[in-house]
mmCIF file of C-alpha atoms in Angstrom:
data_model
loop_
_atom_site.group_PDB
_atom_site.id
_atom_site.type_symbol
_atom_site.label_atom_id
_atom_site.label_comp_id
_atom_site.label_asym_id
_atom_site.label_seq_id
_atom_site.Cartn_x
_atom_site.Cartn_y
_atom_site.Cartn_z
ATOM 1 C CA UNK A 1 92.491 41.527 -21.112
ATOM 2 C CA UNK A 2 91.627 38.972 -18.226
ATOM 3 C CA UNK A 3 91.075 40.557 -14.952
ATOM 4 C CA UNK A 4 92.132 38.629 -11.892
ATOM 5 C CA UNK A 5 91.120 38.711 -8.027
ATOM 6 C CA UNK A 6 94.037 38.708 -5.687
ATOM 7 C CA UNK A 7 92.929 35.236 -4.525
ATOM 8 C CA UNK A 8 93.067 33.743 -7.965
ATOM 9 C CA UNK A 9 96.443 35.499 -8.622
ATOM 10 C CA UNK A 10 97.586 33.886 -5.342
ATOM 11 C CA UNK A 11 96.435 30.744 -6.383
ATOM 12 C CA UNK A 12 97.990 30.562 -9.882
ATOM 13 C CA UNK A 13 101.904 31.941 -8.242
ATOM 14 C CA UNK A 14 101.459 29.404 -5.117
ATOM 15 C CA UNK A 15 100.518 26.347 -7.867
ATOM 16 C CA UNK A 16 103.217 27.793 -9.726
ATOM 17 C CA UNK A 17 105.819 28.279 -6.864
ATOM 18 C CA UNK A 18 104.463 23.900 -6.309
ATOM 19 C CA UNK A 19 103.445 25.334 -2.711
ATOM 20 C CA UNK A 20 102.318 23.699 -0.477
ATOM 21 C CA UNK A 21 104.304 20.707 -1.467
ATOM 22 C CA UNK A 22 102.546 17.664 -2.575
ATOM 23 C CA UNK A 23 103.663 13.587 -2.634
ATOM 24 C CA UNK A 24 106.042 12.711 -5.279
ATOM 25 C CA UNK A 25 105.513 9.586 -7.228
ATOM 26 C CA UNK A 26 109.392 10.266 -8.736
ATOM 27 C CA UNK A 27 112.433 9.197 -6.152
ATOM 28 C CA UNK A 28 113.467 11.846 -3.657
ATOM 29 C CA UNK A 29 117.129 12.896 -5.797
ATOM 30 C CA UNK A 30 114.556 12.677 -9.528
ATOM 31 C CA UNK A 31 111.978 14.767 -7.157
ATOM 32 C CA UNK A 32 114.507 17.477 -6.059
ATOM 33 C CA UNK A 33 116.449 17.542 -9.610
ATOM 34 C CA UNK A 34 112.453 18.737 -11.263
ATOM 35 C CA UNK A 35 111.968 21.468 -8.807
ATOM 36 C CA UNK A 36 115.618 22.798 -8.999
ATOM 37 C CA UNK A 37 114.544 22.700 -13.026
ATOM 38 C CA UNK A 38 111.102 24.275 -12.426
ATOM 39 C CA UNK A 39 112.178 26.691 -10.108
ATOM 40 C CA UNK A 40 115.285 27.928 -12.604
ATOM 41 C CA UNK A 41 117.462 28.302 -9.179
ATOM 42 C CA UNK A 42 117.820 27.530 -5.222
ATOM 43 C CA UNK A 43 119.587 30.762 -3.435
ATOM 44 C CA UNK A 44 122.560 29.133 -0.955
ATOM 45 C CA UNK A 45 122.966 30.845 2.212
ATOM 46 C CA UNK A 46 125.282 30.556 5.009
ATOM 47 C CA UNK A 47 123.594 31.370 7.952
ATOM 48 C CA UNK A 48 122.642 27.886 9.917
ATOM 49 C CA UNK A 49 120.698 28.898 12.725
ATOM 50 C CA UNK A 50 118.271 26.248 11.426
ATOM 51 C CA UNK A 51 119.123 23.848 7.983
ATOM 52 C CA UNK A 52 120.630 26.288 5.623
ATOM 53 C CA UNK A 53 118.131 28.083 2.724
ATOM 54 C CA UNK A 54 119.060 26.153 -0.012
ATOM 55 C CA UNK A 55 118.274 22.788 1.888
ATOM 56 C CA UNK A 56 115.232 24.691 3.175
ATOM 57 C CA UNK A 57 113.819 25.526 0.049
ATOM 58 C CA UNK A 58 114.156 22.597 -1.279
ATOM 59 C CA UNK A 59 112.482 20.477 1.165
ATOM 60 C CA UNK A 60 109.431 22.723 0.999
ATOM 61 C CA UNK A 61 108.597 21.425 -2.181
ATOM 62 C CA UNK A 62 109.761 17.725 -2.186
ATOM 63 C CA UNK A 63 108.846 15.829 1.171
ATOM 64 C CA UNK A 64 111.718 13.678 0.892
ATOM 65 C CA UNK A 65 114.048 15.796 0.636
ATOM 66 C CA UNK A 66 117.253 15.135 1.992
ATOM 67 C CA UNK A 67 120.430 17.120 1.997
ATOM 68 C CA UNK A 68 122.674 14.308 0.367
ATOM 69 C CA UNK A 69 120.671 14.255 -2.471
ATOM 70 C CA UNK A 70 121.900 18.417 -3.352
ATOM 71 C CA UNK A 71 125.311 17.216 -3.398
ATOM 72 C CA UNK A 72 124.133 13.917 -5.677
ATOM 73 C CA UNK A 73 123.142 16.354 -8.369
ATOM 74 C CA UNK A 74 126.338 18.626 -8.225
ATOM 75 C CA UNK A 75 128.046 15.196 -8.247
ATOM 76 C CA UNK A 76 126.545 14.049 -11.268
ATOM 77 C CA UNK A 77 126.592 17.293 -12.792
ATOM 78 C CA UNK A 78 122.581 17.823 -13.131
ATOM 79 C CA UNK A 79 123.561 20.725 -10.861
ATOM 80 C CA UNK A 80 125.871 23.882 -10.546
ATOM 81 C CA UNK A 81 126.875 26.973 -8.886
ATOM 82 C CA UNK A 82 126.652 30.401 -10.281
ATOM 83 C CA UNK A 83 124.834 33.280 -9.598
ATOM 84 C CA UNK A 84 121.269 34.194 -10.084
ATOM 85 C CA UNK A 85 120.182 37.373 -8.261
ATOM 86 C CA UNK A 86 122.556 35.850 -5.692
ATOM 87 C CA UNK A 87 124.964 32.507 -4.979
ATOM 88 C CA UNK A 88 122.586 29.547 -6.237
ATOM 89 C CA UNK A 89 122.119 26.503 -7.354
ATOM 90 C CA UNK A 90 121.361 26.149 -11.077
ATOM 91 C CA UNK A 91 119.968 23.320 -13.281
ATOM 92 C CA UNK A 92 122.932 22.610 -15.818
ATOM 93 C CA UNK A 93 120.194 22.625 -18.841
ATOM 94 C CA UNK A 94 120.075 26.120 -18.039
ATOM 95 C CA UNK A 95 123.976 26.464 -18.291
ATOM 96 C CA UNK A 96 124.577 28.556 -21.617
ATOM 97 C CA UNK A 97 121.889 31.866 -20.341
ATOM 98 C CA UNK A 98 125.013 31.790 -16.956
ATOM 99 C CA UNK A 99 127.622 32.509 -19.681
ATOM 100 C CA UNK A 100 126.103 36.322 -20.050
ATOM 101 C CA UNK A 101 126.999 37.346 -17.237
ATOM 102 C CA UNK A 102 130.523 35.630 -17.213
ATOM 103 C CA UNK A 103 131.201 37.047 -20.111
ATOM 104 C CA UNK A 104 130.187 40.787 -18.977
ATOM 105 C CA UNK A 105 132.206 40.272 -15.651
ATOM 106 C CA UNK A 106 135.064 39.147 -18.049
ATOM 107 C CA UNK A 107 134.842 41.943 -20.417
ATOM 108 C CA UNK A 108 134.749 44.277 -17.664
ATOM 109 C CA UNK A 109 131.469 45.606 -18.940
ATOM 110 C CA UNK A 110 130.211 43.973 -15.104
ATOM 111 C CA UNK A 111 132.269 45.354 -12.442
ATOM 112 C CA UNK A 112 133.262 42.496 -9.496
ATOM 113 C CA UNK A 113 133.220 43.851 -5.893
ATOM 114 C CA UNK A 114 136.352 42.935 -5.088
ATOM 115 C CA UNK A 115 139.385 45.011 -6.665
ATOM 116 C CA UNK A 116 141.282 43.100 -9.490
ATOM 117 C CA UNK A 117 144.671 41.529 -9.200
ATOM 118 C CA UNK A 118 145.789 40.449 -12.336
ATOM 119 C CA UNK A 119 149.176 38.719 -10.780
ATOM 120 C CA UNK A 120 146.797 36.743 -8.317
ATOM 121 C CA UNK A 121 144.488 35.509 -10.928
ATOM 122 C CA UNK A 122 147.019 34.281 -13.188
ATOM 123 C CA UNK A 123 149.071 32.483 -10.137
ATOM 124 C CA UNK A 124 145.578 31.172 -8.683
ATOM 125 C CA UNK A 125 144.721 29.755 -12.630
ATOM 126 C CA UNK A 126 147.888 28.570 -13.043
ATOM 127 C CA UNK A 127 147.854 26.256 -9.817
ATOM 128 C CA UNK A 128 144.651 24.850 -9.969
ATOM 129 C CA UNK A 129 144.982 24.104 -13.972
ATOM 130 C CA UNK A 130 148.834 21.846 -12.315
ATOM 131 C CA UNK A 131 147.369 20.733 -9.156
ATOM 132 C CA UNK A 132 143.618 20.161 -10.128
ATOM 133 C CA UNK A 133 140.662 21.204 -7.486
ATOM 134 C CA UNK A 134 141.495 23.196 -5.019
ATOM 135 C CA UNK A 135 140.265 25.498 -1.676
ATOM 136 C CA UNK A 136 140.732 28.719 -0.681
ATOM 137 C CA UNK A 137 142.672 27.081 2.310
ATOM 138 C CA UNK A 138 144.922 26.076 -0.047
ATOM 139 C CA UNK A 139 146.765 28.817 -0.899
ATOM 140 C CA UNK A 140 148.761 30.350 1.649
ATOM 141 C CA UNK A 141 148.471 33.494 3.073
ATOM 142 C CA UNK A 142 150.972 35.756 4.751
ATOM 143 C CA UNK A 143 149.967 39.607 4.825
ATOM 144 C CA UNK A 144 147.797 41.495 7.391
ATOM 145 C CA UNK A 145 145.250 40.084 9.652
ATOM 146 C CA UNK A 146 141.856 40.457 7.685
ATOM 147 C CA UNK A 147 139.009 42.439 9.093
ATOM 148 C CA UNK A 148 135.926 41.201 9.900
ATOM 149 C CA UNK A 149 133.844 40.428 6.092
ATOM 150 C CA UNK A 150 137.562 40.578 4.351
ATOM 151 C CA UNK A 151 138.836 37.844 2.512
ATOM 152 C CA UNK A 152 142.540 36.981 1.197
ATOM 153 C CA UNK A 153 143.839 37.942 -2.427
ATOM 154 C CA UNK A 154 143.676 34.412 -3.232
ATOM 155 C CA UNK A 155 140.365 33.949 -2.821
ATOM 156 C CA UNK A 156 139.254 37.109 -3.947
ATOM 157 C CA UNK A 157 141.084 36.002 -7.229
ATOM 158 C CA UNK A 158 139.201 32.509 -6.926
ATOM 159 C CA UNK A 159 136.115 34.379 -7.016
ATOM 160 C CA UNK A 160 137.082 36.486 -9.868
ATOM 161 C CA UNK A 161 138.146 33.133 -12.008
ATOM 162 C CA UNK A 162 134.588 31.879 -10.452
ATOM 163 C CA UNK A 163 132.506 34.717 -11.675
ATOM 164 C CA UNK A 164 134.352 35.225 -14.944
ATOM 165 C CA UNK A 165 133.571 31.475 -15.848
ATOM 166 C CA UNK A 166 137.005 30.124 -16.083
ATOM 167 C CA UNK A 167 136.493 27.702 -13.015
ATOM 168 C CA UNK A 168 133.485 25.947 -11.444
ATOM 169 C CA UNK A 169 132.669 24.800 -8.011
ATOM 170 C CA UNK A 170 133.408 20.975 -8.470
ATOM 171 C CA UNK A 171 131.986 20.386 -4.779
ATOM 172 C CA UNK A 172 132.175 21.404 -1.704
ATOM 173 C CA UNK A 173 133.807 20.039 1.707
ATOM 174 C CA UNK A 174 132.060 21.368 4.909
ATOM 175 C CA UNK A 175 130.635 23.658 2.771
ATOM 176 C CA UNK A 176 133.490 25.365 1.768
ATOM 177 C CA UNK A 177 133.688 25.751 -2.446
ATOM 178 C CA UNK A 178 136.195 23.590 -4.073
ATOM 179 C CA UNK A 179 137.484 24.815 -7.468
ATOM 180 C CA UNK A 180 138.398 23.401 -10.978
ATOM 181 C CA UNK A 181 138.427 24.459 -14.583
ATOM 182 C CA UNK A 182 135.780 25.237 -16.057
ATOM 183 C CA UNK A 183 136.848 22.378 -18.774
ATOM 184 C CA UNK A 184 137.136 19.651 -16.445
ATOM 185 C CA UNK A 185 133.640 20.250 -14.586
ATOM 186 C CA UNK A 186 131.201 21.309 -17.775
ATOM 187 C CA UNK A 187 130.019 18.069 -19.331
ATOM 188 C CA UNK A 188 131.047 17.683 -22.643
ATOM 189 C CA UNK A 189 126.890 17.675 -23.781
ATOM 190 C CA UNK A 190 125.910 21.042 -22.418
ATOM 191 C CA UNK A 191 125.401 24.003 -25.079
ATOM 192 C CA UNK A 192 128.199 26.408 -24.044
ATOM 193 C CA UNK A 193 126.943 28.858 -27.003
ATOM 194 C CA UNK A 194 126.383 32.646 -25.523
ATOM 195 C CA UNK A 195 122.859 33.193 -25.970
ATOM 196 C CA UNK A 196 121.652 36.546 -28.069
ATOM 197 C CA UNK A 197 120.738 39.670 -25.536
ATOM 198 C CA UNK A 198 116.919 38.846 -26.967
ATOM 199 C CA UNK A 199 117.575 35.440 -26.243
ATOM 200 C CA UNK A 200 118.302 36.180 -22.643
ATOM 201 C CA UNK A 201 115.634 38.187 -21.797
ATOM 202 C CA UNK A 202 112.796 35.337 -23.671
ATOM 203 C CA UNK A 203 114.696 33.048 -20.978
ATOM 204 C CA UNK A 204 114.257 35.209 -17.630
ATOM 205 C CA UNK A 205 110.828 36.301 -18.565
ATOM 206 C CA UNK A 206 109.090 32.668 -19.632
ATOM 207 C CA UNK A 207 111.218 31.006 -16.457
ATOM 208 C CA UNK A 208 110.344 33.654 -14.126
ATOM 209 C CA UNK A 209 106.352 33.193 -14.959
ATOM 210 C CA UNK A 210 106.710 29.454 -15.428
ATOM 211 C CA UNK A 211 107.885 29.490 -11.716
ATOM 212 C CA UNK A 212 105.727 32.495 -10.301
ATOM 213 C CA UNK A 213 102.850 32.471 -12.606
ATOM 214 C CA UNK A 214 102.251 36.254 -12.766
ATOM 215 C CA UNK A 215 104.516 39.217 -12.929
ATOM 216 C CA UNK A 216 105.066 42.673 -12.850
ATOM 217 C CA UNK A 217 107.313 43.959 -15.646
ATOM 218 C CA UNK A 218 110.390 45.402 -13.343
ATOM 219 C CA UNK A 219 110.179 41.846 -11.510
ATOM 220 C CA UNK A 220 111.953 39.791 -14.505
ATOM 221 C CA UNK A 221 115.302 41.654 -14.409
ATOM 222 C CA UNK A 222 115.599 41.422 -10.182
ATOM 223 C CA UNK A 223 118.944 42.529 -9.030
ATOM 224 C CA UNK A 224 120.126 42.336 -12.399
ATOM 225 C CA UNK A 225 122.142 44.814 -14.374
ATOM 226 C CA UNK A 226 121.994 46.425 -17.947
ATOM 227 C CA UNK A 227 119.015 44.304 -18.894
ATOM 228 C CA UNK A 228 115.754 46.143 -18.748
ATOM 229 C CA UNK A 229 115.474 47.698 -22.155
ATOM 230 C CA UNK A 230 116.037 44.578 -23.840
ATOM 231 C CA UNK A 231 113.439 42.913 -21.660
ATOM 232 C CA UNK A 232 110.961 45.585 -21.585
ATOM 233 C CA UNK A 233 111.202 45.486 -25.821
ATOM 234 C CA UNK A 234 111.628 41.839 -25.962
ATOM 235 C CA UNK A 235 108.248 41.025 -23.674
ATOM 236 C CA UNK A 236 106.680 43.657 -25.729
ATOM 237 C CA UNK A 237 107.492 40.921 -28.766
ATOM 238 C CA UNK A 238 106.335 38.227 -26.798
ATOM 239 C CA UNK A 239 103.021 40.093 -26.028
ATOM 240 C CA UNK A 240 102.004 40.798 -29.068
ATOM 241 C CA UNK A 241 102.724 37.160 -30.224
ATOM 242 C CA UNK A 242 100.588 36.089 -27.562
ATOM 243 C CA UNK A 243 103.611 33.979 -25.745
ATOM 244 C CA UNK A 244 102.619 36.153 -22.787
ATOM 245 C CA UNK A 245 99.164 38.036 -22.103
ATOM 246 C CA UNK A 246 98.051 40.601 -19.569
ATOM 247 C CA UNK A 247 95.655 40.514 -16.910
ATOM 248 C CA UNK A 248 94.674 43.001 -14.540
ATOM 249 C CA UNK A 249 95.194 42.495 -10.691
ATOM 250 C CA UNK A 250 93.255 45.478 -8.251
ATOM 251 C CA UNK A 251 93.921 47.825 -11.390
ATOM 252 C CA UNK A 252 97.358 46.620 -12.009
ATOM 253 C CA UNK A 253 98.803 45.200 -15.041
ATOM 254 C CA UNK A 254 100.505 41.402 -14.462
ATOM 255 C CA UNK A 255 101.959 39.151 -17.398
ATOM 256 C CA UNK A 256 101.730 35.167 -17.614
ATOM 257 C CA UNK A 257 101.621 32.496 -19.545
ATOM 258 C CA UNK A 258 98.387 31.847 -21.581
ATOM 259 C CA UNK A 259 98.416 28.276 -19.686
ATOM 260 C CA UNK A 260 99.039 29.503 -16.733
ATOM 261 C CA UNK A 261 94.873 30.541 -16.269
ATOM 262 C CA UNK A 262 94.271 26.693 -16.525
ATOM 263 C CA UNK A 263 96.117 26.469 -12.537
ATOM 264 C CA UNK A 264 92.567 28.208 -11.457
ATOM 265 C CA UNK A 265 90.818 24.904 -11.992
ATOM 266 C CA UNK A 266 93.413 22.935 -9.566
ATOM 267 C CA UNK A 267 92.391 22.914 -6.291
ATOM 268 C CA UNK A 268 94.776 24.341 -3.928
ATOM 269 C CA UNK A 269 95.765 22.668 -0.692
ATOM 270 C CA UNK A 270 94.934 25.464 1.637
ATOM 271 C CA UNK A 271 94.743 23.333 4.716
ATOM 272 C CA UNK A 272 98.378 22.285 4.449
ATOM 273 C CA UNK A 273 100.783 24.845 6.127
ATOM 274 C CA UNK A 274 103.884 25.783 5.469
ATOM 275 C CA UNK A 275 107.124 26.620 6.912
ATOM 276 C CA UNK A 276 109.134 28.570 4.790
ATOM 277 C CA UNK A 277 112.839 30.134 4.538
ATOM 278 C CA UNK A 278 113.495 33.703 4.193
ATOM 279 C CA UNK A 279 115.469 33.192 0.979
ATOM 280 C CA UNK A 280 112.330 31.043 -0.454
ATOM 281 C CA UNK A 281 111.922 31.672 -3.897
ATOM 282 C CA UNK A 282 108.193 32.866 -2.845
ATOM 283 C CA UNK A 283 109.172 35.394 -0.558
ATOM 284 C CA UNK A 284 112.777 36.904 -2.098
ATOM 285 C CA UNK A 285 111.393 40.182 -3.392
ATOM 286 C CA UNK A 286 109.710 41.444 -0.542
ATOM 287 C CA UNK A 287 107.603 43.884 -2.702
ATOM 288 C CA UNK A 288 106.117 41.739 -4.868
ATOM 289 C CA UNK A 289 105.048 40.023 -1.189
ATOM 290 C CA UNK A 290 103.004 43.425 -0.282
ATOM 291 C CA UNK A 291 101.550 43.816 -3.814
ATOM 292 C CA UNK A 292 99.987 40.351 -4.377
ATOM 293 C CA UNK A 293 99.831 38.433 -0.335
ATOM 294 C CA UNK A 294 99.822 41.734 1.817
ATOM 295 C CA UNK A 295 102.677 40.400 3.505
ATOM 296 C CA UNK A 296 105.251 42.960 4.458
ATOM 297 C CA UNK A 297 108.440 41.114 5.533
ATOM 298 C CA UNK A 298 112.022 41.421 6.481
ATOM 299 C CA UNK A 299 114.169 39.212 7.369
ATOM 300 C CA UNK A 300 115.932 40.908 11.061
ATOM 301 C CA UNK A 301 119.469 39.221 11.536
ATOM 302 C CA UNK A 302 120.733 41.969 8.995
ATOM 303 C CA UNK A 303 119.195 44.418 11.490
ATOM 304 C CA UNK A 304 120.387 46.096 14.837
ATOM 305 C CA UNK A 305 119.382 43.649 17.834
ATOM 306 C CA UNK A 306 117.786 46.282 19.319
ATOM 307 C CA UNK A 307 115.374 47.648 16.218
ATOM 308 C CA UNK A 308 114.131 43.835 15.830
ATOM 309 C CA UNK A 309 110.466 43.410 15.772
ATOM 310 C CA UNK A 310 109.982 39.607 15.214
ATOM 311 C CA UNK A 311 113.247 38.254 15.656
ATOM 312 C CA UNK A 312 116.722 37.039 14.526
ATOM 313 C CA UNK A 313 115.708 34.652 11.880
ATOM 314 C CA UNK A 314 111.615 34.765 11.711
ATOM 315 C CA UNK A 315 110.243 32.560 8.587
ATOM 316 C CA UNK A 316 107.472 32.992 6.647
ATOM 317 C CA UNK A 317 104.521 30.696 7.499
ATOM 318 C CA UNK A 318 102.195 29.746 4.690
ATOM 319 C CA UNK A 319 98.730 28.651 5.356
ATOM 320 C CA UNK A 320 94.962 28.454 4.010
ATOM 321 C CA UNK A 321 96.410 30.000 0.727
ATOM 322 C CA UNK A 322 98.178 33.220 2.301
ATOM 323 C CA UNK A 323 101.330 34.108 4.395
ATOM 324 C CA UNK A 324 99.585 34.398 7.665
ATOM 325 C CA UNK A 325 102.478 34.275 10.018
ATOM 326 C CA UNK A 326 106.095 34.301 11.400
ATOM 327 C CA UNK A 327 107.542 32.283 13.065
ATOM 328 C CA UNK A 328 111.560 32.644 14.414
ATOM 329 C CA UNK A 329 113.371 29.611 15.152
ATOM 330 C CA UNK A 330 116.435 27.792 16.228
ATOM 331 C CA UNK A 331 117.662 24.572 16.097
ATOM 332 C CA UNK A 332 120.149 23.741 19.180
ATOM 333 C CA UNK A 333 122.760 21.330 17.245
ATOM 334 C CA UNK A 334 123.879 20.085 20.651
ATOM 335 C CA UNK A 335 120.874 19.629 22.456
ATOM 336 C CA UNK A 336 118.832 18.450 18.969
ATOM 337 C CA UNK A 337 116.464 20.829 20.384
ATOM 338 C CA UNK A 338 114.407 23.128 17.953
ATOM 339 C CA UNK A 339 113.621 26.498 19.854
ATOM 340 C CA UNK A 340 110.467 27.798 19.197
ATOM 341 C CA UNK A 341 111.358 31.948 19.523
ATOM 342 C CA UNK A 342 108.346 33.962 18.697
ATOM 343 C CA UNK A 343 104.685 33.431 16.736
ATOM 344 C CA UNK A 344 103.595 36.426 15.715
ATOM 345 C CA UNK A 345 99.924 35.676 13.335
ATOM 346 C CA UNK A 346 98.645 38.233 10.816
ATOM 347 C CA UNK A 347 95.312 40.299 11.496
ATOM 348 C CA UNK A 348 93.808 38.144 9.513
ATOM 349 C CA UNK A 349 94.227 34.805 11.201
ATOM 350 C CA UNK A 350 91.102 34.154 13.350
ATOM 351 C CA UNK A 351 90.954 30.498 13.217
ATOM 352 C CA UNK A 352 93.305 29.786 15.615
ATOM 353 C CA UNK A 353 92.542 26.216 16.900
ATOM 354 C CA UNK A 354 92.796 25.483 13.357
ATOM 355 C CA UNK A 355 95.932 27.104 12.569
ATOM 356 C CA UNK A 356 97.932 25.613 15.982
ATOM 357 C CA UNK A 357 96.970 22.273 14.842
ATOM 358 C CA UNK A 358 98.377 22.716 11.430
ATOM 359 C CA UNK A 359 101.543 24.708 12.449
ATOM 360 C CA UNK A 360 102.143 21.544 15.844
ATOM 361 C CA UNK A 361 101.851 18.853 12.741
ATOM 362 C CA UNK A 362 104.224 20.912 10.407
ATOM 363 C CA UNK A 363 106.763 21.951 13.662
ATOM 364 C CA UNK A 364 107.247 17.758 13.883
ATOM 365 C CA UNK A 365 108.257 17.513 10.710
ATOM 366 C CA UNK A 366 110.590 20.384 10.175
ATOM 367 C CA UNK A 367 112.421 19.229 13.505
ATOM 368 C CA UNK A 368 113.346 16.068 12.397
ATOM 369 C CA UNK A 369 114.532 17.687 9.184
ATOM 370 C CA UNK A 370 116.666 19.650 11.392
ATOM 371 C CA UNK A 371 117.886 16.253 13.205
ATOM 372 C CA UNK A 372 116.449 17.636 16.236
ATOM 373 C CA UNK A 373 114.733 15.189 18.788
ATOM 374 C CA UNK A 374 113.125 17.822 20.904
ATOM 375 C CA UNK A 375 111.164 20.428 20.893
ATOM 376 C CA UNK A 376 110.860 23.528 23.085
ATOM 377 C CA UNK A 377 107.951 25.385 22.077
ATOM 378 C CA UNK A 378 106.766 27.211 25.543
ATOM 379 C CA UNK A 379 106.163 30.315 23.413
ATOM 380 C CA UNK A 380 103.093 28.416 21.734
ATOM 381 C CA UNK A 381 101.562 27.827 24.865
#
């Protein structure tokens, strides 16, 4: 068995995670289509105190970036909507390993969170398959005014049809999801075959290390259900036919790929910092953040106002290697001002000449990928 410092198992997940970013030689929509591939998905979120996660995540690894380019891909169907842990965007290579958990939420062996209406789902099918795409907006709505985090029948049975596979998000229009059949979205060339249970697992364990280079055994099946037997037995198989191998991090036991050591010879650009969003697919599981970068985070807008330590929407801030900071942020649509909130640096940051400069150069650039023109940063000073 290999044993591993915690800097060289930083190394090989931030080489892995393509952090920092480096220049593309591909075009900007070829650039964003590899690292929606490499990554396996992009979480979407709705909150837009600053450009939303998705968009966020994605520029953090391709420069270029722009948001057009997201809806290019959905366009041209390189690109869907399903779920991974959460609402994301998905390479449509990977298609066929979405169809497990349609098929579980279809069976019933998944449960939905919203209760089922049978009536509703065959009336909302029924439209869409006359009328083609269609919104939520679309379908009227006459009954009691909703409470706050409600939504209407219809598009609680939208989401059903949506989970259960029978309709796709064909685009969206100011970011609300526009529906279609399944049929008329899929391209005729993808493999719609249900993959095996084994099958399954082999794809969430060699996409979750080809994307985060090493891995703790709970961390392949994250916020998914009724998988971890087969993936405990099935990376067993894969360990013993040296597809995976173990090495040992501070005394604990990590898989990755046998290739995966060669990322310790690639220098890492540690200068080059890094603004990051909360939903990043570095940072999601906020464990695995304390076990490897001794970086205990939480993003705070889910949390009282008062019981806030950092701030409404702090970020992540990568530099020199590490997570060294936080940084919470707000771009001012109106104004095109980006409001610097709060810096708050880890104990470990002593550099700090250095680390300004890098985090001043990396501010510019995230604020005109916000369209912002100004900047009020007062709280740096």
């Amino acid at each position: 068995m290999d044993e591993l410092t915690k800097q060289q198992a930083q190394k090989i997940v931030l080489h892995s995670q393509r952090l920092p970013a480096s220049p593309k030689k591909a075009t900007a929509k070829v650039a964003t289509l590899a690292a929606i591939e490499h990554l396996g998905y992009v979480q979407i979120d709705t909150i837009s105190v600053i450009c939303r996660a998705h968009h966020h995540t994605l520029w953090s690894r391709n420069p270029t970036y722009q948001p057009e380019q997201l809806q290019q891909l959905v366009a041209s169907k390189d690109v869907f909507e399903y779920w991974a842990h959460a609402a994301s965007y998905l390479p449509m290579r990977d298609y066929r390993f979405s169809l497990v958990r349609k098929h579980a939420m279809k069976s019933g062996a998944q449960k939905h969170w919203f209760a089922r209406d049978e009536k509703m789902i065959a009336h909302v099918h029924e439209r869409i398959a006359n009328e083609g795409p269609l919104q939520a907006k679309d379908f009227a709505y006459s009954g009691a005014k909703l409470k706050e985090w409600q939504t209407k029948p219809a598009k609680q049975a939208l989401e059903y049809l949506f989970m259960q596979g029978d309709l796709m998000i064909a685009s969206r229009r100011n970011f609300h999801k526009v529906y279609d059949l399944t049929e008329r979205v899929l391209p005729a060339t993808v493999d719609d075959s249900l993959p095996t249970q084994k099958e399954y697992a082999r794809f969430l364990i060699t996409s979750f290390l080809r994307s985060n280079g090493v891995a703790l055994a709970d961390e392949f099946g994250y916020l998914r259900k009724q998988i971890k037997p087969v993936l405990r037995a099935t990376l067993q198989e894969m360990l013993d036919a040296n597809d995976v191998i173990l090495a040992k991090v501070d005394g604990t036991n990590y898989y990755l790929l046998p290739e995966s050591l060669a990322l310790l010879d690639k220098p890492l650009a540690r200068k080059k910092l890094a603004i990051l969003s909360p939903f990043d697919n570095l940072v999601i599981q906020r464990k695995r953040m304390r076990n490897l970068f001794d970086f205990d985070y939480q993003i705070e807008c889910y949390v009282p106002k008062a019981k806030r330590v950092y701030g409404y929407f702090v970020l992540p801030i990568l530099w020199r290697g590490r997570l060294a900071a936080r940084i919470d942020l707000k771009a001012d649509r109106k104004t095109q001002t980006l409001y610097v909130l709060s810096l708050h640096l880890e104990d470990w940051v002593t550099d700090i000449s250095a680390f300004r400069e890098a985090l001043t150069a990396e501010l510019q650039r995230f604020m005109i990928f916000n369209n912002c023109v100004t900047m009020d940063n007062e709280q740096l000073k």
